[in-house]
Short mmCIF file of C-alpha atoms in Angstrom, two decimals:
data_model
loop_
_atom_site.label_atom_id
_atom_site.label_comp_id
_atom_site.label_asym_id
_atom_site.label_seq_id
_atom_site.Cartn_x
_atom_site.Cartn_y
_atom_site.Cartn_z
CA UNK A 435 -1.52 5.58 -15.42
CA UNK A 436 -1.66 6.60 -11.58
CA UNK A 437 -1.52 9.82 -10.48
CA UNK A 438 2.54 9.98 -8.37
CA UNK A 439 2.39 11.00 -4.92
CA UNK A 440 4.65 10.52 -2.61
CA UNK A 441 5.35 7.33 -0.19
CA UNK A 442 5.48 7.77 3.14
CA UNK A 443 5.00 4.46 4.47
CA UNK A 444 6.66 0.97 2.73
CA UNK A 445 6.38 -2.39 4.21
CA UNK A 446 5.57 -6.13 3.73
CA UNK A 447 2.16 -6.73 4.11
CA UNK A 448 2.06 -8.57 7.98
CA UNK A 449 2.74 -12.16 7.89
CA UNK A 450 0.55 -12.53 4.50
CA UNK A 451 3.33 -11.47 2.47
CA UNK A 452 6.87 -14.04 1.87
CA UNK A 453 8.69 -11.48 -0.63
CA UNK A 454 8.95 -7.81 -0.29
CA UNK A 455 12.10 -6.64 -2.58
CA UNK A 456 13.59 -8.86 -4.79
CA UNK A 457 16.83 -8.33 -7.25
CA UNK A 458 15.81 -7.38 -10.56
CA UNK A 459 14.11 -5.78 -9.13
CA UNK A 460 10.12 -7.46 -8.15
CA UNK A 461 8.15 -5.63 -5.26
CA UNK A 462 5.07 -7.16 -3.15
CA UNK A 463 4.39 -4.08 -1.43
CA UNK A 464 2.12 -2.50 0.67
CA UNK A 465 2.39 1.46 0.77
CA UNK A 466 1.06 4.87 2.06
CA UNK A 467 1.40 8.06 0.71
CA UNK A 468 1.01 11.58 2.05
CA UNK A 469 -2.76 11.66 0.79
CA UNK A 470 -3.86 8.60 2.64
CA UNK A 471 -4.48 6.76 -0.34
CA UNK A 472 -3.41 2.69 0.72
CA UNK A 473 -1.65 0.74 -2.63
CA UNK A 474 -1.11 -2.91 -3.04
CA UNK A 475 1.78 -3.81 -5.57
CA UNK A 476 2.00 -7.04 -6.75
CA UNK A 477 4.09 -9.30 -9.14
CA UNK A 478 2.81 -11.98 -11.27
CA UNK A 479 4.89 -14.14 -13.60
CA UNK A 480 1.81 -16.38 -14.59
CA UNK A 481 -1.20 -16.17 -16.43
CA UNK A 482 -3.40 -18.43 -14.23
CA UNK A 483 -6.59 -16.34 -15.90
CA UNK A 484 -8.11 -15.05 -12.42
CA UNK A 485 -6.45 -11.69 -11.32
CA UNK A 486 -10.03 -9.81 -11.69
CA UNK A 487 -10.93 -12.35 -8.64
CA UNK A 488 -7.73 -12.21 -6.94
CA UNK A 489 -7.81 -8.30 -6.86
CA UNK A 490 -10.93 -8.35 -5.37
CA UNK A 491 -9.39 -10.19 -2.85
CA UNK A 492 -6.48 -7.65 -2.44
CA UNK A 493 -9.32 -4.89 -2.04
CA UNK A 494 -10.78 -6.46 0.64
CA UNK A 495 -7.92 -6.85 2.50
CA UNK A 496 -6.65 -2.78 1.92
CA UNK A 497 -10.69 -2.10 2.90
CA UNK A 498 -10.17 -3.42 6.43
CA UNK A 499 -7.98 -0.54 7.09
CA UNK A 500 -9.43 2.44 4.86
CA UNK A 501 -12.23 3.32 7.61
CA UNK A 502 -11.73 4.19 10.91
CA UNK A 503 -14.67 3.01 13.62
CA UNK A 504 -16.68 6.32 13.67
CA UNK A 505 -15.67 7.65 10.74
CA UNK A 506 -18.06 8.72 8.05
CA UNK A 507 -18.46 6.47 4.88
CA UNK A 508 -17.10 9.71 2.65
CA UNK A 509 -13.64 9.41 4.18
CA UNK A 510 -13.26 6.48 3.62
CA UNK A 511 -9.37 6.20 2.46
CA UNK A 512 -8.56 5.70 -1.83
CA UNK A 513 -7.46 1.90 -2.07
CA UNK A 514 -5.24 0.91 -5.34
CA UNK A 515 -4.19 -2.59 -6.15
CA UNK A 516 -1.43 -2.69 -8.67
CA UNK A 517 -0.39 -5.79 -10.14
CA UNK A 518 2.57 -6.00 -12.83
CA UNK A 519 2.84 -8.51 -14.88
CA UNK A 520 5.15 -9.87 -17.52
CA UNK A 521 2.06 -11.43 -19.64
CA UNK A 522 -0.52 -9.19 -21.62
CA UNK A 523 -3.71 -10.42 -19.79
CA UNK A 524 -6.09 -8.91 -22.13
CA UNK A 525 -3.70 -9.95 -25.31
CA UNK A 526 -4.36 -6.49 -26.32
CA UNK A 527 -1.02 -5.34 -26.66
CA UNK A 528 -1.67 -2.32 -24.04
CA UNK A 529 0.78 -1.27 -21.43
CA UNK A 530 -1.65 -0.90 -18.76
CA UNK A 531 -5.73 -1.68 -18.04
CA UNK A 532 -7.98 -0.28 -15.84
CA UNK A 533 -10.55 -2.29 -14.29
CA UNK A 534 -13.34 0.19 -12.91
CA UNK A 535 -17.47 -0.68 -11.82
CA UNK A 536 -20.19 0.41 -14.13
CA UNK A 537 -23.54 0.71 -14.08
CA UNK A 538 -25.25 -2.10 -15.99
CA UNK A 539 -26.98 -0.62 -19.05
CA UNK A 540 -25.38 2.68 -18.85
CA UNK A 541 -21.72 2.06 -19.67
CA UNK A 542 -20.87 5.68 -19.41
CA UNK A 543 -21.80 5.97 -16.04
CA UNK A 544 -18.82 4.96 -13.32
CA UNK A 545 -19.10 4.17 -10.00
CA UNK A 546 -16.43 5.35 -8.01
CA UNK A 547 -16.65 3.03 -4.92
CA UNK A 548 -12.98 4.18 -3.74
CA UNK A 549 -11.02 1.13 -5.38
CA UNK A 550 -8.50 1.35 -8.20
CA UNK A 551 -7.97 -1.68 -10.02
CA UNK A 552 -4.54 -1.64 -12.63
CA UNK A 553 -2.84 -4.27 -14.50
CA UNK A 554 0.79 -3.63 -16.07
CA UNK A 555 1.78 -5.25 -19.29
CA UNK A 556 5.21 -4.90 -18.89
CA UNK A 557 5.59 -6.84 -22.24
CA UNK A 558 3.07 -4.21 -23.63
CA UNK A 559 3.85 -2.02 -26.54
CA UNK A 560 5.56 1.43 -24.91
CA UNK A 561 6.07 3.01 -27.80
CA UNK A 562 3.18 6.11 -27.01
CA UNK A 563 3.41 5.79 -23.54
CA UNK A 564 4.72 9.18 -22.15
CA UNK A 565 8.73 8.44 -21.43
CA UNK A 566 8.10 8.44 -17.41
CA UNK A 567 5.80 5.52 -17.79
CA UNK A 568 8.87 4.23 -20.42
CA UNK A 569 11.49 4.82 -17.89
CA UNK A 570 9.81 2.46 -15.71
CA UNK A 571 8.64 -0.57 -17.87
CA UNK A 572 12.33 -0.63 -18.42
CA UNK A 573 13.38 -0.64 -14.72
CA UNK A 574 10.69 -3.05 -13.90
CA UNK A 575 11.39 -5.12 -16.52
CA UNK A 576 15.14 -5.46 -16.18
CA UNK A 577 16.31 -3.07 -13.54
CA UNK A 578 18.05 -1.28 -15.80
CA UNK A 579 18.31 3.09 -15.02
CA UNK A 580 17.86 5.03 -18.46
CA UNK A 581 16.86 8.44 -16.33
CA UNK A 582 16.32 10.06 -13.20
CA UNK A 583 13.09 8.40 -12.20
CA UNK A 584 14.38 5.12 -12.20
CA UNK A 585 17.49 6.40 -10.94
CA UNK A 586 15.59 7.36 -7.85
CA UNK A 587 14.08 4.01 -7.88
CA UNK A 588 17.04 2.60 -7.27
CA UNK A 589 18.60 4.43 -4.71
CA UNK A 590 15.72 3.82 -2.70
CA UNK A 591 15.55 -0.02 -3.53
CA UNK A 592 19.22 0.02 -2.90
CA UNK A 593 19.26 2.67 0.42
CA UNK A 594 16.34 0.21 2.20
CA UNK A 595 18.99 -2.76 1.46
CA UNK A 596 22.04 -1.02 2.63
CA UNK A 597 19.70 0.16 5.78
CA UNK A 598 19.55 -3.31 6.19
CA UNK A 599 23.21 -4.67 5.96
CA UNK A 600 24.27 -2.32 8.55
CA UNK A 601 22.18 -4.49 11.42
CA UNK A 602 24.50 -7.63 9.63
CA UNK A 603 21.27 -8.91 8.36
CA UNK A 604 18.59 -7.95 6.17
CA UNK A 605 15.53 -6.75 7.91
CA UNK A 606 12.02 -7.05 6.44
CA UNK A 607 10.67 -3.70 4.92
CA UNK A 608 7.43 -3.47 7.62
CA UNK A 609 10.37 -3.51 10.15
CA UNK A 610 12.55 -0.79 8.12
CA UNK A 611 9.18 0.86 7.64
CA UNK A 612 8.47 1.09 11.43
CA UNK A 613 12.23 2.42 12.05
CA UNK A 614 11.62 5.14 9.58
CA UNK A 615 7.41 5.86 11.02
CA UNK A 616 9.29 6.24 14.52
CA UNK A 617 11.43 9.03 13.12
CA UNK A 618 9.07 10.71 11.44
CA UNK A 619 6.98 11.16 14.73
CA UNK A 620 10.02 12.60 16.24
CA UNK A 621 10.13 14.74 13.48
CA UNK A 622 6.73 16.19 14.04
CA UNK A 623 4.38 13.88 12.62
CA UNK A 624 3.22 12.57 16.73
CA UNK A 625 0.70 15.36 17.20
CA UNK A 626 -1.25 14.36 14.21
CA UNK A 627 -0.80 10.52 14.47
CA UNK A 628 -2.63 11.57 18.31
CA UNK A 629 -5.09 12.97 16.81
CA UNK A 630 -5.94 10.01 14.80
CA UNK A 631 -5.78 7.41 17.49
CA UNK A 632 -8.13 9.88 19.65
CA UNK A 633 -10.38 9.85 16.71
CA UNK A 634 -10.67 5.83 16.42
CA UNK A 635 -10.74 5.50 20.21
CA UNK A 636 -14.15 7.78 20.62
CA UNK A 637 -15.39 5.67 17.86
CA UNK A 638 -14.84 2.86 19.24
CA UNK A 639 -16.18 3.67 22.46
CA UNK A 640 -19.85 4.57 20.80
CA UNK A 641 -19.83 1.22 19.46
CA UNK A 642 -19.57 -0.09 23.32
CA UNK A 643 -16.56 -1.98 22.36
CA UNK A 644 -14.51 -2.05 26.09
CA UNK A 645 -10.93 -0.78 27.13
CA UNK A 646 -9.69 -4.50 26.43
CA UNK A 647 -10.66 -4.62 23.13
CA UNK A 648 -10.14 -0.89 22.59
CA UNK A 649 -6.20 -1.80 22.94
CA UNK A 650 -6.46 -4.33 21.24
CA UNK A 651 -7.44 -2.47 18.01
CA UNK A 652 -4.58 0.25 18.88
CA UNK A 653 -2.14 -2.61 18.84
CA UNK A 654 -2.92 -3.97 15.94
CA UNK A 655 -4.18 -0.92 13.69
CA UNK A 656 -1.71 1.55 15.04
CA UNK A 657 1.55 -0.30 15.72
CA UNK A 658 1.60 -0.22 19.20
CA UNK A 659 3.10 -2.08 21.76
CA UNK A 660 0.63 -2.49 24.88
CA UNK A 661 1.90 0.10 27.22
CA UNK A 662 1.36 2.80 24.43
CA UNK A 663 -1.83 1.76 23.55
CA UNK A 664 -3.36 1.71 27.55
CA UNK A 665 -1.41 5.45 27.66
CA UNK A 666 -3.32 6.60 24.44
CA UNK A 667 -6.53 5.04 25.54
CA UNK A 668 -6.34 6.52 29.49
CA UNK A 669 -5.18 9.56 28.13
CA UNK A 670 -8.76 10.01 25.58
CA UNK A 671 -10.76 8.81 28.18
CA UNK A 672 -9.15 11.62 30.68
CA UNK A 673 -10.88 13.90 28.74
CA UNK A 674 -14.06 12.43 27.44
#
């Protein structure tokens, strides 16, 4: 199906999002990985025959945040919206579809637009599906571990929970997510999230927006809290 990187970033989508992990286990996700690419995961238990509309939807929500102000139109960031599902859409007894642009009249040419579109049968026929994709039908399915991928899958499921339980309650996965981003910076990762916020700040200047609004975006784009965001801005301008 997808091409596996690896996460680097897991949380409930802000405020739009009621469910993150569930027992079983069912993710709503939204997640990073080291390649920039931005995924969507989503669960659906009905067929209520519009999830081509309703990932369009998803898209444009992911879209909002795969462009930085300034930034060229040929970085923007990959975008994937995954929904699994325990109904074969399609009824074509396929594990997995792939819903991709085309140009009308020329079926062989694609249009790759930065969007990945995949449905999961997880009802589907896995019989010639390679045994990683297997593995994980299974887990997904009933949460049961049959090899070491899932088996990973569920130590992480089951370290973010435990994470949790230690504060006496469960926290939400963006806030386990922002624990984990703030380590990572420790860890070495500040100079080139710096770099980034420079980046979208000199943007946003040549678009005339002002230091108000400037913040504003840092705040809401970058996940920081208001001192943070005037330091990061003073500190570009310093040196404009």
């Amino acid at each position: 199906m997808l091409k596996s990187g690896t996460l680097i970033t897991i949380k409930r989508e802000a405020d739009k999002k009621k469910n993150a992990v569930y027992h079983g286990p069912r993710f709503d996700v939204y997640a990073e990985d080291e390649h920039g690419t931005i995924y969507d995961l989503e669960m659906q238990n009905q067929n209520h025959h519009d999830i081509e509309k309703r990932m369009a939807i998803y898209q444009g929500n992911l879209e909002k945040q795969a462009l930085y102000a300034g930034q060229s139109f040929s970085d923007r960031r990959q975008t994937v919206v995954l929904f699994l599902c325990d109904h074969d859409v399609y009824n074509l007894n396929r594990v997995h579809y792939q819903l991709i642009p085309q140009l009308v009249g020329y079926p062989e040419i694609l249009i790759d637009n930065g969007e990945t579109n995949v449905i999961v049968n997880l009802k589907g026929d896995a019989s010639e599906q390679a045994a990683l994709n297997q593995e994980m039908l299974t887990y997904f399915n009933d949460g049961t571990v049959t090899g070491k991928f899932s088996a990973a899958l569920d130590r992480a499921v089951r370290e973010v929970k435990n994470d949790a339980k230690k504060e006496e309650n469960y926290m939400t996965i963006e806030e386990y997510a922002a624990r984990q981003s703030a380590y990572a910076r420790q860890e070495g990762r500040e100079e080139e999230r710096a770099e980034k916020e420079a980046q979208t700040i000199k943007g946003l200047v040549t678009l005339n927006l002002d230091k108000d609004q400037i913040v504003k975006f840092l705040i809401d784009n970058f996940n920081l809290d208001k001192q943070e965001a005037l330091a990061a801005y003073e500190r570009v301008m310093a040196t404009a």
